[in-house]
Amino acid sequence: MGRRKVEIKRIESKSSRQVTFCKRRNGLMEKARQLSILCESSVAILIVSSTGKLYSFSSGDGIAKILKRYEIQHADELKNLDLAEKSRNYLSHKELLEIVKCKLEEANTNNTSLESLNSLEEQFKAALSTTRVRKMELMMELVKNLQEKEKLLREENQILASQLAKMEKKGCPETEDEGAMSSENSFRNSPPTTLSLLK
Amino acid sequence: MGRRKVEIKRIESKSSRQVTFCKRRNGLMEKARQLSILCESSVAILIVSSTGKLYSFSSGDGIAKILKRYEIQHADELKNLDLAEKSRNYLSHKELLEIVKCKLEEANTNNTSLESLNSLEEQFKAALSTTRVRKMELMMELVKNLQEKEKLLREENQILASQLAKMEKKGCPETEDEGAMSSENSFRNSPPTTLSLLK
DNA sequence: ACAGCTATCTATAAGAG
DNA sequence: TCTCTTATAGATAGCTG
């Protein structure tokens, strides 16, 4: 859309590349904004220039929220968060154990009546209300589930990555559309794509 | 850029909103692709339609990597692992309760003064409140980080899956202008492959 | 829903200050 | 380098099938 048609390939001149980057980046963001408004959708854009500078756009509520929507297990996650918040005030088991052990030993060295011991037990039970126990258990379950999920995802990730690698070798070793090359360039010295998260 | 100028505000007609969404979404992705190539930058786009469907574009290296830069305080994963392991060692409250009971019965055979028991209780409460909050916060952090990690992994997974799909479809895409469409298509209606594993 | 078609509108490449 | 201008390429709104 300028005085002449441009080929879509890396602009060699550094300065005009910079100028074009700025113009087109602004254009892209504006388009994103319009799309999000016209069609009431959530849009997020992240751009890292070749010099490593980050630019981002997101319609309204920030990237985190957009990503959240995309979470497949909505209900599950909401439940998780809810649970997480509720259990914020609970004590860790290990901690509790330590304290109890310590205190009991202390108590042991003194004299205790049967009645008072019973009442102690009652109070202790009360303190450890049933709901608390339950929530803590759920909390533990949450962590366990998350860890399992993570494991599955990593496994699947590995599989996908290796399949991709295979195909890339067989199919088309050099020309990659949509910036596979450019990404190679802009992250020249970083390890292969997928592995970043997997270390 | 059409037959008439449009105001940038929500399109009321559902059908034409849908059509516009599709057209502009494609346009946006194409622009993103061009930007990433022309200026050798990394670009990622995430769009969630009003119906909750996800569309994404990313130049080559996947969103995860770009997101990583964006995450301001990316808590170290090592800490996570450490924490996770620690939490695995915590006893369940039920178990704890058993232990306490046992100890109390043990103590029963000896004699303990009422006062010492009361003071025990006080000390116990005090000790609880001191460290409870901090420990729990760490725990929450663990969960939060796990959830974030999961999110990133899902992202990455989807990208890999779609790249794979793209390659399978086309083998080896060649010229710039066609490429965007192919990437678009591969994202269009395919529910992420990932999900199968996660239910 | 979808796929073309153009008349129009927009974005922007190159030039100017 | 930056900003502004302007001619032109490109995107797309409203149609049509």
Short mmCIF file of C-alpha atoms in Angstrom, two decimals, chain B residues 2-199:
data_model
loop_
_atom_site.label_atom_id
_atom_site.label_comp_id
_atom_site.label_asym_id
_atom_site.label_seq_id
_atom_site.Cartn_x
_atom_site.Cartn_y
_atom_site.Cartn_z
CA GLY B 2 -14.98 -1.31 1.92
CA ARG B 3 -17.95 0.07 0.15
CA ARG B 4 -18.43 2.43 3.02
CA LYS B 5 -16.63 3.60 6.07
CA VAL B 6 -17.47 1.75 9.24
CA GLU B 7 -17.48 3.13 12.70
CA ILE B 8 -15.34 1.27 15.15
CA LYS B 9 -17.95 -0.06 17.50
CA ARG B 10 -19.58 -3.38 18.11
CA ILE B 11 -21.31 -4.67 15.01
CA GLU B 12 -24.85 -5.38 15.95
CA SER B 13 -25.86 -7.86 13.30
CA LYS B 14 -24.64 -11.20 14.46
CA SER B 15 -24.06 -12.61 11.02
CA SER B 16 -22.15 -9.66 9.63
CA ARG B 17 -20.18 -9.53 12.85
CA GLN B 18 -19.19 -13.09 12.21
CA VAL B 19 -18.23 -12.36 8.64
CA THR B 20 -16.22 -9.32 9.60
CA PHE B 21 -14.55 -11.28 12.34
CA CYS B 22 -13.40 -13.85 9.89
CA LYS B 23 -12.17 -11.38 7.30
CA ARG B 24 -10.37 -9.11 9.68
CA ARG B 25 -8.93 -11.96 11.62
CA ASN B 26 -7.37 -13.30 8.46
CA GLY B 27 -6.16 -9.86 7.60
CA LEU B 28 -4.60 -9.39 11.00
CA MET B 29 -2.78 -12.68 10.85
CA GLU B 30 -1.47 -11.93 7.42
CA LYS B 31 -0.20 -8.57 8.57
CA ALA B 32 1.45 -10.19 11.51
CA ARG B 33 3.14 -12.68 9.27
CA GLN B 34 4.39 -9.97 6.97
CA LEU B 35 5.70 -7.92 9.85
CA SER B 36 7.60 -10.83 11.27
CA ILE B 37 9.22 -11.52 7.93
CA LEU B 38 9.87 -8.01 6.72
CA CYS B 39 11.40 -6.89 9.98
CA GLU B 40 12.65 -10.21 11.29
CA SER B 41 10.75 -9.96 14.49
CA SER B 42 8.79 -12.43 16.53
CA VAL B 43 5.08 -11.93 16.55
CA ALA B 44 2.36 -13.77 18.40
CA ILE B 45 -1.35 -13.19 18.22
CA LEU B 46 -4.07 -14.68 20.30
CA ILE B 47 -7.72 -14.13 19.52
CA VAL B 48 -10.71 -15.41 21.36
CA SER B 49 -13.97 -14.97 19.53
CA SER B 50 -17.10 -13.97 21.34
CA THR B 51 -18.13 -17.59 21.18
CA GLY B 52 -14.99 -18.59 23.02
CA LYS B 53 -13.11 -20.10 20.13
CA LEU B 54 -9.37 -19.59 20.06
CA TYR B 55 -7.30 -18.54 17.10
CA SER B 56 -3.64 -17.90 17.22
CA PHE B 57 -0.72 -17.02 15.11
CA SER B 58 2.88 -17.05 15.95
CA SER B 59 5.95 -16.51 13.91
CA GLY B 60 7.89 -19.68 14.08
CA ASP B 61 9.14 -20.11 17.53
CA GLY B 62 5.88 -20.42 19.31
CA ILE B 63 4.05 -18.31 21.71
CA ALA B 64 5.55 -19.84 24.77
CA LYS B 65 8.90 -18.31 24.16
CA ILE B 66 7.53 -14.90 23.49
CA LEU B 67 5.32 -15.17 26.49
CA LYS B 68 8.26 -15.99 28.59
CA ARG B 69 9.73 -12.64 27.90
CA TYR B 70 6.49 -11.04 28.73
CA GLU B 71 6.09 -12.70 32.06
CA ILE B 72 7.60 -10.14 34.32
CA GLN B 73 8.34 -12.14 37.36
CA HIS B 74 8.84 -15.63 36.21
CA ALA B 75 9.45 -17.45 39.43
CA ASP B 76 12.22 -19.95 39.22
CA GLU B 77 11.05 -23.40 38.50
CA LEU B 78 13.63 -24.91 40.71
CA LYS B 79 11.98 -23.39 43.70
CA ASN B 80 8.79 -24.96 42.52
CA LEU B 81 10.23 -28.37 42.33
CA ASP B 82 11.79 -28.03 45.70
CA LEU B 83 8.58 -26.89 47.22
CA ALA B 84 6.65 -29.59 45.50
CA GLU B 85 8.85 -32.24 46.92
CA LYS B 86 8.56 -30.84 50.36
CA SER B 87 4.85 -30.79 50.19
CA ARG B 88 4.81 -34.39 49.17
CA ASN B 89 6.27 -35.26 52.50
CA TYR B 90 3.56 -33.68 54.51
CA LEU B 91 1.36 -36.02 56.42
CA SER B 92 -2.34 -36.03 55.95
CA HIS B 93 -4.27 -34.49 58.73
CA LYS B 94 -5.91 -37.75 59.49
CA GLU B 95 -2.60 -39.35 60.09
CA LEU B 96 -1.56 -36.46 62.21
CA LEU B 97 -4.64 -36.71 64.29
CA GLU B 98 -3.92 -40.35 64.93
CA ILE B 99 -0.48 -39.53 66.12
CA VAL B 100 -1.73 -36.87 68.42
CA LYS B 101 -4.28 -39.18 69.94
CA CYS B 102 -1.66 -41.74 70.52
CA LYS B 103 0.64 -39.26 72.16
CA LEU B 104 -2.13 -38.03 74.37
CA GLU B 105 -2.91 -41.48 75.56
CA GLU B 106 0.72 -41.99 76.27
CA ALA B 107 0.76 -38.82 78.24
CA ASN B 108 -2.29 -40.04 80.01
CA THR B 109 -0.37 -42.69 81.79
CA ASN B 110 1.74 -40.01 83.35
CA ASN B 111 0.45 -37.04 85.28
CA THR B 112 0.34 -33.55 83.90
CA SER B 113 -0.88 -30.41 85.51
CA LEU B 114 -3.83 -28.51 84.20
CA GLU B 115 -1.82 -25.35 84.00
CA SER B 116 0.85 -26.80 81.84
CA LEU B 117 -1.82 -28.07 79.54
CA ASN B 118 -3.36 -24.68 79.23
CA SER B 119 -0.08 -23.08 78.53
CA LEU B 120 0.55 -25.80 76.00
CA GLU B 121 -2.57 -24.82 74.21
CA GLU B 122 -1.65 -21.17 74.17
CA GLN B 123 1.77 -21.80 72.90
CA PHE B 124 0.39 -24.09 70.32
CA LYS B 125 -1.98 -21.48 69.01
CA ALA B 126 0.68 -18.83 68.97
CA ALA B 127 3.11 -20.98 67.11
CA LEU B 128 0.46 -21.81 64.60
CA SER B 129 -0.36 -18.25 63.71
CA THR B 130 3.24 -17.20 63.35
CA THR B 131 4.33 -19.36 60.51
CA ARG B 132 1.00 -20.38 59.11
CA VAL B 133 0.64 -17.50 56.73
CA ARG B 134 4.07 -17.67 55.27
CA LYS B 135 4.04 -21.38 54.72
CA MET B 136 0.70 -21.25 53.12
CA GLU B 137 1.76 -18.48 50.85
CA LEU B 138 4.60 -20.57 49.60
CA MET B 139 2.17 -23.34 48.99
CA MET B 140 -0.07 -21.05 47.04
CA GLU B 141 2.83 -19.89 45.01
CA LEU B 142 3.57 -23.43 44.09
CA VAL B 143 0.07 -23.93 42.84
CA LYS B 144 0.06 -20.68 40.96
CA ASN B 145 3.31 -21.45 39.27
CA LEU B 146 2.19 -24.90 38.38
CA GLN B 147 -0.88 -23.45 36.82
CA GLU B 148 1.16 -20.97 34.86
CA LYS B 149 3.46 -23.64 33.68
CA GLU B 150 0.51 -25.65 32.58
CA LYS B 151 -0.77 -22.71 30.64
CA LEU B 152 2.50 -22.22 28.86
CA LEU B 153 2.75 -25.88 28.10
CA ARG B 154 -0.70 -25.90 26.64
CA GLU B 155 0.16 -22.98 24.46
CA GLU B 156 3.27 -24.56 23.25
CA ASN B 157 1.49 -27.78 22.67
CA GLN B 158 -1.14 -26.19 20.54
CA ILE B 159 1.40 -24.47 18.45
CA LEU B 160 3.31 -27.61 17.87
CA ALA B 161 0.15 -29.43 16.98
CA SER B 162 -0.88 -26.84 14.47
CA GLN B 163 2.53 -26.60 12.94
CA LEU B 164 2.45 -30.32 12.53
CA ALA B 165 -0.98 -30.19 10.98
CA LYS B 166 0.18 -27.53 8.62
CA MET B 167 3.14 -29.52 7.52
CA GLU B 168 1.09 -32.59 7.04
CA LYS B 169 -1.32 -30.73 4.85
CA LYS B 170 1.07 -28.89 2.67
CA GLY B 171 4.32 -30.68 2.95
CA CYS B 172 6.38 -27.65 2.14
CA PRO B 173 4.79 -24.26 1.67
CA GLU B 174 6.73 -22.03 -0.61
CA THR B 175 5.85 -18.44 -1.30
CA GLU B 176 5.13 -15.78 1.24
CA ASP B 177 1.65 -14.82 0.33
CA GLU B 178 0.26 -18.29 0.52
CA GLY B 179 1.80 -19.07 3.81
CA ALA B 180 -0.45 -17.02 5.98
CA MET B 181 -3.51 -18.70 4.74
CA SER B 182 -2.14 -22.06 5.46
CA SER B 183 -1.29 -21.14 8.96
CA GLU B 184 -4.67 -19.65 9.35
CA ASN B 185 -6.36 -22.72 8.11
CA SER B 186 -4.54 -25.00 10.38
CA PHE B 187 -5.81 -23.08 13.34
CA ARG B 188 -9.25 -22.52 12.11
CA ASN B 189 -11.55 -25.07 13.60
CA SER B 190 -9.33 -27.74 14.88
CA PRO B 191 -9.78 -28.27 18.55
CA PRO B 192 -6.30 -28.60 19.92
CA THR B 193 -4.90 -32.06 19.75
CA THR B 194 -3.69 -31.67 23.23
CA LEU B 195 -6.98 -31.97 24.90
CA SER B 196 -7.41 -35.61 24.45
CA LEU B 197 -4.82 -36.35 27.02
CA LEU B 198 -6.04 -33.96 29.57
CA LYS B 199 -9.56 -34.93 30.31
#
